[in-house]
Short mmCIF file of C-alpha atoms in Angstrom, two decimals:
data_model
loop_
_atom_site.label_atom_id
_atom_site.label_comp_id
_atom_site.label_asym_id
_atom_site.label_seq_id
_atom_site.Cartn_x
_atom_site.Cartn_y
_atom_site.Cartn_z
CA UNK A 1 55.79 -46.58 17.41
CA UNK A 2 52.51 -47.52 15.55
CA UNK A 3 53.91 -50.55 14.73
CA UNK A 4 55.29 -51.52 18.34
CA UNK A 5 52.18 -50.60 19.67
CA UNK A 6 50.16 -52.61 17.90
CA UNK A 7 52.60 -55.40 18.90
CA UNK A 8 52.61 -54.65 22.04
CA UNK A 9 48.39 -55.40 22.43
CA UNK A 10 49.22 -59.03 21.51
CA UNK A 11 50.90 -59.74 24.21
CA UNK A 12 49.35 -61.85 27.35
CA UNK A 13 48.80 -60.38 30.29
CA UNK A 14 49.70 -61.75 33.57
CA UNK A 15 47.51 -61.02 36.44
CA UNK A 16 49.59 -61.35 39.90
CA UNK A 17 48.48 -59.71 43.65
CA UNK A 18 50.31 -58.16 46.23
CA UNK A 19 50.61 -61.26 47.59
CA UNK A 20 53.86 -63.19 46.54
CA UNK A 21 55.16 -66.99 46.84
CA UNK A 22 58.84 -66.88 47.34
CA UNK A 23 61.19 -69.91 46.47
CA UNK A 24 64.71 -70.37 45.75
CA UNK A 25 66.11 -70.99 42.45
CA UNK A 26 69.69 -71.99 41.60
CA UNK A 27 70.76 -69.99 38.62
CA UNK A 28 70.62 -71.25 35.19
CA UNK A 29 70.93 -70.09 31.47
CA UNK A 30 68.83 -67.88 30.09
CA UNK A 31 65.90 -70.33 28.15
CA UNK A 32 66.26 -71.02 24.51
CA UNK A 33 64.28 -69.07 21.88
CA UNK A 34 61.37 -71.46 20.80
CA UNK A 35 60.53 -71.77 17.30
CA UNK A 36 56.77 -71.09 15.65
CA UNK A 37 56.56 -74.94 15.41
CA UNK A 38 57.33 -75.56 18.85
CA UNK A 39 60.96 -77.92 18.38
CA UNK A 40 62.47 -77.37 21.33
CA UNK A 41 61.54 -76.77 25.35
CA UNK A 42 63.36 -76.03 28.52
CA UNK A 43 65.01 -79.49 29.88
CA UNK A 44 67.92 -80.49 31.45
CA UNK A 45 68.05 -77.19 33.94
CA UNK A 46 67.60 -78.03 37.55
CA UNK A 47 65.62 -75.83 39.71
CA UNK A 48 65.88 -76.20 43.46
CA UNK A 49 62.63 -74.29 44.85
CA UNK A 50 60.06 -74.39 47.84
CA UNK A 51 57.00 -72.03 47.19
CA UNK A 52 55.17 -70.37 50.26
CA UNK A 53 52.54 -67.95 51.14
CA UNK A 54 54.34 -65.93 53.76
CA UNK A 55 55.84 -62.85 52.74
CA UNK A 56 59.00 -63.93 54.14
CA UNK A 57 61.00 -66.32 51.69
CA UNK A 58 62.33 -69.63 52.50
CA UNK A 59 65.22 -71.57 51.65
CA UNK A 60 65.49 -74.60 50.07
CA UNK A 61 63.65 -78.43 50.93
CA UNK A 62 66.39 -78.89 53.27
CA UNK A 63 65.66 -75.58 55.40
CA UNK A 64 69.34 -74.30 54.48
CA UNK A 65 70.14 -71.06 53.75
CA UNK A 66 70.58 -69.66 50.46
CA UNK A 67 73.79 -70.85 48.76
CA UNK A 68 75.73 -69.69 46.29
CA UNK A 69 74.45 -70.24 42.36
CA UNK A 70 70.93 -69.57 44.32
CA UNK A 71 68.67 -66.67 43.87
CA UNK A 72 65.25 -66.47 45.60
CA UNK A 73 62.89 -65.60 43.14
CA UNK A 74 58.59 -65.16 43.12
CA UNK A 75 56.19 -66.80 41.37
CA UNK A 76 56.11 -63.75 38.81
CA UNK A 77 59.44 -64.32 38.20
CA UNK A 78 59.38 -67.68 37.53
CA UNK A 79 56.72 -67.25 34.93
CA UNK A 80 58.47 -64.42 33.05
CA UNK A 81 61.69 -66.24 33.34
CA UNK A 82 61.05 -69.53 32.46
CA UNK A 83 57.58 -69.29 30.06
CA UNK A 84 59.31 -67.41 27.02
CA UNK A 85 56.01 -67.33 25.09
CA UNK A 86 54.47 -65.14 27.56
CA UNK A 87 56.35 -62.32 27.04
CA UNK A 88 56.09 -62.69 23.28
CA UNK A 89 52.78 -61.64 21.18
CA UNK A 90 50.41 -64.00 20.17
CA UNK A 91 48.91 -63.16 17.00
CA UNK A 92 45.72 -64.79 15.86
CA UNK A 93 45.63 -66.20 12.39
CA UNK A 94 44.34 -63.44 10.16
CA UNK A 95 41.79 -65.04 8.54
CA UNK A 96 40.59 -65.75 12.18
CA UNK A 97 40.71 -62.52 13.64
CA UNK A 98 38.15 -62.83 16.60
CA UNK A 99 36.99 -64.72 19.14
CA UNK A 100 33.36 -65.87 17.33
CA UNK A 101 35.50 -67.08 14.02
CA UNK A 102 38.50 -68.82 16.26
CA UNK A 103 35.57 -70.82 18.40
CA UNK A 104 33.59 -71.80 15.05
CA UNK A 105 36.95 -73.22 13.69
CA UNK A 106 37.44 -75.31 16.71
CA UNK A 107 33.89 -77.19 16.17
CA UNK A 108 34.16 -77.18 12.26
CA UNK A 109 37.44 -78.14 10.99
CA UNK A 110 38.80 -81.12 10.52
CA UNK A 111 41.68 -81.89 12.68
CA UNK A 112 41.80 -86.00 11.96
CA UNK A 113 44.95 -85.41 9.89
CA UNK A 114 47.23 -83.56 13.12
CA UNK A 115 48.34 -84.44 15.98
CA UNK A 116 47.66 -88.51 15.96
CA UNK A 117 47.91 -89.50 19.27
CA UNK A 118 46.72 -93.36 19.72
CA UNK A 119 45.22 -94.56 23.35
CA UNK A 120 45.34 -97.98 25.73
CA UNK A 121 41.92 -97.23 27.60
CA UNK A 122 41.50 -98.78 31.21
CA UNK A 123 37.47 -98.61 32.43
CA UNK A 124 37.21 -98.44 36.39
CA UNK A 125 34.00 -99.18 38.04
CA UNK A 126 33.42 -96.49 40.83
CA UNK A 127 32.30 -97.27 44.35
CA UNK A 128 28.76 -95.85 43.66
CA UNK A 129 28.71 -98.26 40.39
CA UNK A 130 29.22 -95.66 37.63
CA UNK A 131 32.38 -95.77 35.31
CA UNK A 132 34.88 -93.63 34.12
CA UNK A 133 37.54 -94.58 31.36
CA UNK A 134 41.15 -93.58 31.36
CA UNK A 135 43.27 -93.28 28.18
CA UNK A 136 46.57 -93.60 28.51
CA UNK A 137 49.18 -92.82 26.08
CA UNK A 138 51.66 -93.46 24.41
CA UNK A 139 51.00 -97.39 24.38
CA UNK A 140 54.60 -97.91 23.89
CA UNK A 141 56.86 -96.51 26.27
CA UNK A 142 59.46 -94.38 24.37
CA UNK A 143 63.25 -94.35 25.80
CA UNK A 144 62.71 -91.16 28.16
CA UNK A 145 59.66 -93.18 30.14
CA UNK A 146 61.13 -94.31 32.96
CA UNK A 147 59.28 -94.90 36.10
CA UNK A 148 59.77 -91.47 37.37
CA UNK A 149 58.86 -90.09 33.80
CA UNK A 150 55.76 -87.42 34.74
CA UNK A 151 52.85 -88.34 34.17
CA UNK A 152 50.32 -85.62 32.49
CA UNK A 153 46.39 -85.80 33.65
CA UNK A 154 43.84 -84.25 31.35
CA UNK A 155 40.10 -83.73 31.67
CA UNK A 156 38.41 -82.41 28.60
CA UNK A 157 35.43 -80.44 27.78
CA UNK A 158 31.61 -80.08 28.03
CA UNK A 159 30.83 -83.42 25.77
CA UNK A 160 34.14 -84.18 24.71
CA UNK A 161 37.29 -86.68 25.43
CA UNK A 162 40.49 -87.71 24.51
CA UNK A 163 39.71 -87.34 20.66
CA UNK A 164 39.61 -83.95 21.18
CA UNK A 165 41.49 -81.53 19.13
CA UNK A 166 42.62 -79.35 21.91
CA UNK A 167 43.49 -82.30 23.91
CA UNK A 168 45.60 -84.20 21.30
CA UNK A 169 47.15 -80.71 20.43
CA UNK A 170 49.41 -80.58 23.65
CA UNK A 171 49.62 -84.64 24.06
CA UNK A 172 50.86 -84.57 20.75
CA UNK A 173 53.95 -82.82 21.68
CA UNK A 174 54.19 -83.54 25.47
CA UNK A 175 54.44 -87.53 25.51
CA UNK A 176 57.09 -86.94 22.26
CA UNK A 177 60.52 -87.75 23.36
CA UNK A 178 62.63 -85.39 24.62
CA UNK A 179 65.39 -85.39 21.99
CA UNK A 180 62.49 -84.92 19.50
CA UNK A 181 61.27 -81.45 21.35
CA UNK A 182 59.16 -83.37 23.52
CA UNK A 183 58.78 -83.27 27.47
CA UNK A 184 59.09 -87.40 27.48
CA UNK A 185 55.67 -87.48 29.37
CA UNK A 186 52.99 -90.25 29.96
CA UNK A 187 49.59 -89.09 29.27
CA UNK A 188 46.24 -89.87 30.84
CA UNK A 189 43.11 -88.62 29.78
CA UNK A 190 40.20 -89.06 32.14
CA UNK A 191 36.90 -89.38 30.35
CA UNK A 192 33.84 -88.57 32.55
CA UNK A 193 31.00 -90.95 32.69
CA UNK A 194 29.53 -91.65 29.54
CA UNK A 195 31.38 -89.36 27.51
CA UNK A 196 33.74 -90.48 24.39
CA UNK A 197 32.34 -94.20 24.74
CA UNK A 198 32.73 -95.19 28.16
CA UNK A 199 29.58 -96.65 29.18
CA UNK A 200 26.76 -95.34 31.34
CA UNK A 201 26.27 -97.92 34.64
CA UNK A 202 24.81 -95.79 37.38
CA UNK A 203 22.07 -92.86 37.30
CA UNK A 204 24.52 -90.53 38.08
CA UNK A 205 25.84 -88.89 35.17
CA UNK A 206 28.96 -86.00 35.15
CA UNK A 207 28.55 -82.45 35.79
CA UNK A 208 30.91 -79.41 36.46
CA UNK A 209 31.25 -79.56 40.23
CA UNK A 210 31.46 -83.11 40.88
CA UNK A 211 35.09 -83.69 42.04
CA UNK A 212 35.15 -87.64 43.75
CA UNK A 213 35.65 -89.30 39.99
CA UNK A 214 39.09 -87.18 39.26
CA UNK A 215 40.11 -88.14 42.82
CA UNK A 216 39.24 -91.85 42.28
CA UNK A 217 41.16 -91.90 38.92
CA UNK A 218 44.34 -90.01 40.60
CA UNK A 219 44.43 -93.01 43.20
CA UNK A 220 44.45 -95.45 40.64
CA UNK A 221 47.23 -93.43 38.47
CA UNK A 222 49.14 -92.76 41.37
CA UNK A 223 49.32 -96.42 42.38
CA UNK A 224 49.88 -97.66 38.90
CA UNK A 225 52.97 -94.54 38.71
CA UNK A 226 54.02 -94.42 42.76
CA UNK A 227 57.50 -92.79 41.60
CA UNK A 228 55.84 -90.14 38.81
CA UNK A 229 54.83 -86.75 39.40
CA UNK A 230 51.36 -86.06 38.02
CA UNK A 231 50.72 -82.93 36.33
CA UNK A 232 47.09 -81.48 35.88
CA UNK A 233 45.34 -79.80 32.75
CA UNK A 234 41.75 -79.07 31.98
CA UNK A 235 40.06 -77.50 29.38
CA UNK A 236 36.61 -75.72 29.71
CA UNK A 237 34.55 -77.92 32.08
CA UNK A 238 37.40 -80.03 32.80
CA UNK A 239 39.23 -77.06 33.90
CA UNK A 240 36.56 -76.04 36.19
CA UNK A 241 36.53 -79.28 37.89
CA UNK A 242 40.39 -79.45 38.25
CA UNK A 243 40.27 -75.89 39.64
CA UNK A 244 37.95 -76.83 42.17
CA UNK A 245 39.65 -80.65 42.86
CA UNK A 246 43.16 -78.49 43.74
CA UNK A 247 41.25 -75.69 45.72
CA UNK A 248 39.62 -78.33 47.67
CA UNK A 249 42.84 -80.44 48.44
CA UNK A 250 45.06 -77.49 49.04
CA UNK A 251 48.63 -79.17 49.95
CA UNK A 252 47.21 -82.62 50.05
CA UNK A 253 46.43 -82.62 46.17
CA UNK A 254 48.04 -85.35 43.96
CA UNK A 255 48.48 -83.65 41.23
CA UNK A 256 51.77 -81.12 41.81
CA UNK A 257 51.06 -78.77 39.50
CA UNK A 258 48.17 -77.85 37.27
CA UNK A 259 47.05 -75.71 33.94
CA UNK A 260 43.39 -74.99 33.41
CA UNK A 261 42.48 -73.22 30.06
CA UNK A 262 39.22 -71.69 29.25
CA UNK A 263 37.79 -72.39 32.61
CA UNK A 264 34.44 -70.99 33.21
CA UNK A 265 35.08 -69.85 37.11
CA UNK A 266 31.71 -68.39 38.08
CA UNK A 267 29.12 -70.27 35.92
CA UNK A 268 26.27 -68.08 37.05
CA UNK A 269 27.87 -64.99 36.16
CA UNK A 270 28.79 -66.50 32.59
CA UNK A 271 25.83 -68.36 32.13
CA UNK A 272 24.23 -64.90 32.11
CA UNK A 273 26.22 -63.85 29.55
CA UNK A 274 25.83 -66.94 27.19
CA UNK A 275 21.67 -66.84 27.44
CA UNK A 276 21.74 -63.18 27.74
CA UNK A 277 22.45 -62.03 24.48
CA UNK A 278 20.64 -63.79 21.44
CA UNK A 279 23.48 -64.38 18.97
CA UNK A 280 25.66 -66.46 22.25
CA UNK A 281 22.26 -68.20 23.42
CA UNK A 282 21.07 -69.04 19.31
CA UNK A 283 24.44 -70.43 18.87
CA UNK A 284 27.03 -71.29 21.16
CA UNK A 285 24.05 -72.18 24.15
CA UNK A 286 22.06 -74.47 21.85
CA UNK A 287 25.31 -76.18 20.19
CA UNK A 288 26.25 -77.17 23.69
CA UNK A 289 22.61 -78.20 25.00
CA UNK A 290 22.27 -79.93 21.64
CA UNK A 291 25.33 -82.32 22.57
CA UNK A 292 24.58 -83.09 26.18
CA UNK A 293 21.11 -84.36 24.48
CA UNK A 294 22.33 -86.42 21.94
CA UNK A 295 24.99 -87.42 24.61
CA UNK A 296 22.08 -88.66 26.73
CA UNK A 297 20.11 -90.70 23.54
CA UNK A 298 23.24 -92.77 22.92
CA UNK A 299 22.66 -93.93 26.43
CA UNK A 300 18.90 -94.34 26.36
CA UNK A 301 18.98 -98.30 26.70
CA UNK A 302 21.15 -97.98 29.86
CA UNK A 303 19.11 -95.36 31.25
CA UNK A 304 15.90 -97.54 30.50
CA UNK A 305 17.24 -100.24 33.19
CA UNK A 306 17.44 -97.57 35.94
CA UNK A 307 13.89 -97.80 37.76
CA UNK A 308 13.35 -95.69 40.02
CA UNK A 309 16.48 -93.19 39.53
CA UNK A 310 15.86 -89.26 39.11
CA UNK A 311 18.27 -89.80 35.68
CA UNK A 312 15.45 -92.08 34.07
CA UNK A 313 12.92 -89.64 35.25
CA UNK A 314 14.35 -86.93 33.72
CA UNK A 315 15.59 -87.84 30.55
CA UNK A 316 11.83 -88.06 28.69
CA UNK A 317 11.55 -83.98 29.68
CA UNK A 318 15.00 -83.31 28.12
CA UNK A 319 14.52 -85.44 25.18
CA UNK A 320 11.58 -83.60 24.19
CA UNK A 321 13.15 -80.21 23.66
CA UNK A 322 14.07 -79.24 20.79
CA UNK A 323 17.38 -77.67 20.15
CA UNK A 324 17.62 -76.71 23.79
CA UNK A 325 19.64 -74.25 25.26
CA UNK A 326 22.35 -75.38 27.69
CA UNK A 327 20.54 -74.27 30.63
CA UNK A 328 17.43 -76.16 29.80
CA UNK A 329 19.12 -79.61 29.62
CA UNK A 330 18.46 -80.73 33.45
CA UNK A 331 20.23 -84.35 33.88
CA UNK A 332 21.65 -86.20 37.35
CA UNK A 333 25.02 -84.88 37.24
CA UNK A 334 25.85 -85.89 40.87
CA UNK A 335 24.75 -88.12 44.31
CA UNK A 336 22.12 -86.55 46.52
CA UNK A 337 22.97 -84.58 48.71
CA UNK A 338 23.34 -81.94 47.08
CA UNK A 339 21.66 -83.33 43.69
CA UNK A 340 19.01 -82.75 42.69
CA UNK A 341 18.69 -78.54 42.62
CA UNK A 342 16.24 -76.57 42.41
CA UNK A 343 16.90 -74.75 39.30
CA UNK A 344 19.51 -74.62 36.89
CA UNK A 345 21.40 -71.62 38.65
CA UNK A 346 21.04 -73.10 41.81
CA UNK A 347 23.59 -76.14 40.21
CA UNK A 348 25.71 -73.10 38.61
CA UNK A 349 25.99 -71.69 41.89
CA UNK A 350 27.26 -74.78 43.69
CA UNK A 351 29.36 -75.81 40.72
CA UNK A 352 31.25 -72.87 40.08
CA UNK A 353 35.08 -72.91 41.03
CA UNK A 354 36.13 -69.52 41.23
CA UNK A 355 35.06 -69.67 45.05
CA UNK A 356 37.55 -72.47 45.51
CA UNK A 357 40.39 -70.54 44.42
CA UNK A 358 41.57 -69.67 47.50
CA UNK A 359 42.65 -73.19 48.50
CA UNK A 360 44.83 -73.92 45.50
CA UNK A 361 48.66 -74.98 46.76
CA UNK A 362 50.34 -75.48 43.69
CA UNK A 363 51.65 -74.14 41.26
CA UNK A 364 48.75 -73.01 38.87
CA UNK A 365 48.66 -71.27 35.46
CA UNK A 366 45.23 -70.35 34.14
CA UNK A 367 44.60 -68.66 30.18
CA UNK A 368 41.67 -67.48 29.35
CA UNK A 369 40.65 -65.37 26.54
CA UNK A 370 39.21 -61.63 26.76
CA UNK A 371 37.01 -62.24 23.47
CA UNK A 372 35.91 -65.72 24.87
CA UNK A 373 32.26 -65.71 23.85
CA UNK A 374 31.36 -68.36 25.97
CA UNK A 375 33.34 -67.16 29.14
CA UNK A 376 33.02 -63.78 29.73
CA UNK A 377 33.47 -63.16 33.53
CA UNK A 378 37.03 -64.05 35.07
CA UNK A 379 37.89 -63.70 38.70
CA UNK A 380 40.80 -61.55 38.61
CA UNK A 381 40.59 -60.55 42.24
CA UNK A 382 40.55 -64.35 43.78
CA UNK A 383 43.40 -64.78 41.59
CA UNK A 384 45.19 -62.33 42.59
CA UNK A 385 45.32 -63.08 46.16
CA UNK A 386 46.58 -66.70 45.46
CA UNK A 387 50.40 -65.96 45.16
CA UNK A 388 50.16 -69.92 43.99
CA UNK A 389 48.33 -68.80 40.75
CA UNK A 390 49.29 -67.29 38.07
CA UNK A 391 46.04 -65.81 35.58
CA UNK A 392 46.88 -65.13 32.05
CA UNK A 393 44.83 -63.22 29.52
CA UNK A 394 44.99 -62.96 26.16
CA UNK A 395 43.43 -60.45 23.71
CA UNK A 396 42.03 -63.20 21.22
CA UNK A 397 42.27 -66.90 20.99
CA UNK A 398 38.39 -67.56 21.50
CA UNK A 399 37.12 -70.50 23.56
CA UNK A 400 39.56 -73.20 23.22
CA UNK A 401 41.01 -72.09 20.10
CA UNK A 402 44.51 -69.90 20.11
CA UNK A 403 45.30 -70.28 16.51
CA UNK A 404 47.94 -68.78 14.92
CA UNK A 405 50.16 -68.77 11.94
CA UNK A 406 49.12 -68.01 8.27
CA UNK A 407 47.40 -69.60 5.76
CA UNK A 408 46.17 -73.08 6.25
CA UNK A 409 48.59 -75.92 5.79
CA UNK A 410 49.96 -78.29 3.44
CA UNK A 411 47.22 -80.81 2.39
CA UNK A 412 44.55 -78.41 4.34
CA UNK A 413 46.34 -79.11 7.86
CA UNK A 414 44.84 -76.81 10.53
CA UNK A 415 47.22 -73.80 11.74
CA UNK A 416 48.95 -74.60 15.18
CA UNK A 417 47.61 -73.56 17.95
CA UNK A 418 49.50 -71.64 20.40
CA UNK A 419 48.39 -72.57 23.91
CA UNK A 420 50.48 -75.56 23.42
CA UNK A 421 53.74 -73.31 23.79
CA UNK A 422 52.98 -71.81 27.19
CA UNK A 423 51.26 -75.04 28.62
CA UNK A 424 54.54 -77.33 27.57
CA UNK A 425 56.82 -74.35 28.71
CA UNK A 426 54.91 -74.16 32.08
CA UNK A 427 55.32 -78.21 32.71
CA UNK A 428 58.68 -78.14 31.72
CA UNK A 429 59.76 -75.47 34.21
CA UNK A 430 57.55 -77.00 37.26
CA UNK A 431 59.18 -80.26 36.37
CA UNK A 432 62.55 -79.07 38.01
CA UNK A 433 60.58 -77.98 41.24
CA UNK A 434 57.77 -80.86 41.83
CA UNK A 435 59.86 -82.40 45.05
CA UNK A 436 59.56 -79.42 46.65
CA UNK A 437 55.64 -79.32 46.29
CA UNK A 438 52.76 -80.39 48.11
CA UNK A 439 52.42 -83.10 51.44
CA UNK A 440 55.50 -84.98 50.06
CA UNK A 441 57.48 -86.31 47.59
CA UNK A 442 56.42 -88.02 44.30
CA UNK A 443 52.59 -88.51 44.40
CA UNK A 444 52.83 -90.00 48.08
CA UNK A 445 50.07 -88.02 49.32
CA UNK A 446 46.38 -88.16 50.28
CA UNK A 447 45.29 -91.18 52.36
CA UNK A 448 46.17 -94.43 52.32
CA UNK A 449 44.33 -97.05 50.62
CA UNK A 450 42.34 -100.23 51.57
CA UNK A 451 40.52 -102.70 50.29
CA UNK A 452 37.01 -102.79 50.44
CA UNK A 453 34.40 -105.16 48.85
CA UNK A 454 37.07 -105.63 46.02
CA UNK A 455 37.44 -101.68 45.46
CA UNK A 456 40.59 -100.18 46.13
CA UNK A 457 39.19 -96.84 48.19
CA UNK A 458 40.87 -93.92 49.97
CA UNK A 459 40.75 -94.52 53.65
CA UNK A 460 37.90 -92.20 55.59
CA UNK A 461 36.30 -91.51 52.00
CA UNK A 462 34.02 -94.56 50.72
CA UNK A 463 33.06 -92.99 47.59
CA UNK A 464 36.82 -92.42 46.41
CA UNK A 465 37.90 -95.62 44.77
CA UNK A 466 37.99 -97.93 42.08
CA UNK A 467 37.64 -101.25 40.47
CA UNK A 468 39.30 -102.57 37.32
CA UNK A 469 36.80 -104.01 35.02
CA UNK A 470 38.82 -103.57 31.77
CA UNK A 471 41.96 -102.79 30.33
CA UNK A 472 44.18 -102.86 27.39
CA UNK A 473 41.27 -101.52 24.77
CA UNK A 474 42.98 -99.61 21.93
CA UNK A 475 41.26 -96.27 21.43
CA UNK A 476 41.92 -93.98 18.17
CA UNK A 477 38.64 -92.37 17.76
CA UNK A 478 35.78 -90.88 19.92
CA UNK A 479 32.15 -89.82 19.71
CA UNK A 480 31.86 -88.93 16.29
CA UNK A 481 27.95 -87.79 16.34
CA UNK A 482 28.88 -84.62 18.48
CA UNK A 483 30.10 -81.33 17.54
CA UNK A 484 33.99 -80.99 18.51
CA UNK A 485 35.53 -78.38 19.89
CA UNK A 486 33.43 -77.47 22.93
#
């Protein structure tokens, strides 16, 4: 019995409220058991479903009554039956038992030899003069990737990019052919302004709260793959941006489903936890602050030419700081209004994603670790009040770690990340129901496009648009001088 109790505490906790999103599911076989190296995921299983916010369940998309072989199912039942890894223990590596060491391992370990992903980059000039980099993979379509193959849209962490090990861990499997255990998906990593070698071409940097850049990216991606369902996954700061976007868009989201990992949610509360504890402040906060300073330094030649900008004005102040904490680094992460903010807390209050949770209207999986030293405050109540949201917490995993297994692998390769199992199971499951989600089929949602001054823009939103300025450059490495994994 003692053994059973110790095993049970490793099983992830699913948090649901009293509200229920019902939908109709065509009966199918029980999912196969996944091996530890994730060589098989759910495929070829058709589900018919219609989510809704009401207590009364609806029939399928045609509005017809429930037919033979179909059943009504809540989001809880959907997750419990279609995401098997969430009902099994996640046990961290015995030599990475705490959130601190899991997080440190993300930064210090060498992941270059595992989960190799090659990208081709497209640079988009945005209407305000800024630039984002879209890294597409695989560079050569696999046999599964026709025009309807799903596209996974990735938003990275604070100063990361497509090179990050946590990104590659998921994409290496997701983009593999189905008969090799993958989803047969395409993927696009949206590298924020100035990140991962993307040039800084305007006085606006990126931030945890600005969502028009992801709107512009999705406008381009949905035009490039008009018949493909778009699925989103965000990590840390990127998870915050993704949550804000889907909460703001509601049923008009161009994404059909999303997963967010280690989202910082209430940034004011989590900043207090981060800065208020000496160890966390001296280790994590200063590491992230130093990363931002290094990123800023890499763009000094461009910033020097931005006369009259707040970014040029504030950069010398930031560079004068010695090993600054994250809260001390102040750069221009958006346009006016609302930037500039009078204090860091004012910016954090604006940028938090927890207040956007009620607006989410797509299947939404959020996973946080209880021992994450960077994210301590999790919005259980807000998530439980939205029947589209499945919040999952694990006892262990640190910040973007979730390493499992025994010893380091052959030739010193790092252990597997458990988190890719539930994320890929989630995407495999929701792919069966994407045509029932949102305002329309495929990616045909949002406002119409038009051409204005050489930019393709969304009608009624002059700052949501793009112009392709470069395409086809192969990317195999990122910004080597920054601490990775954060």
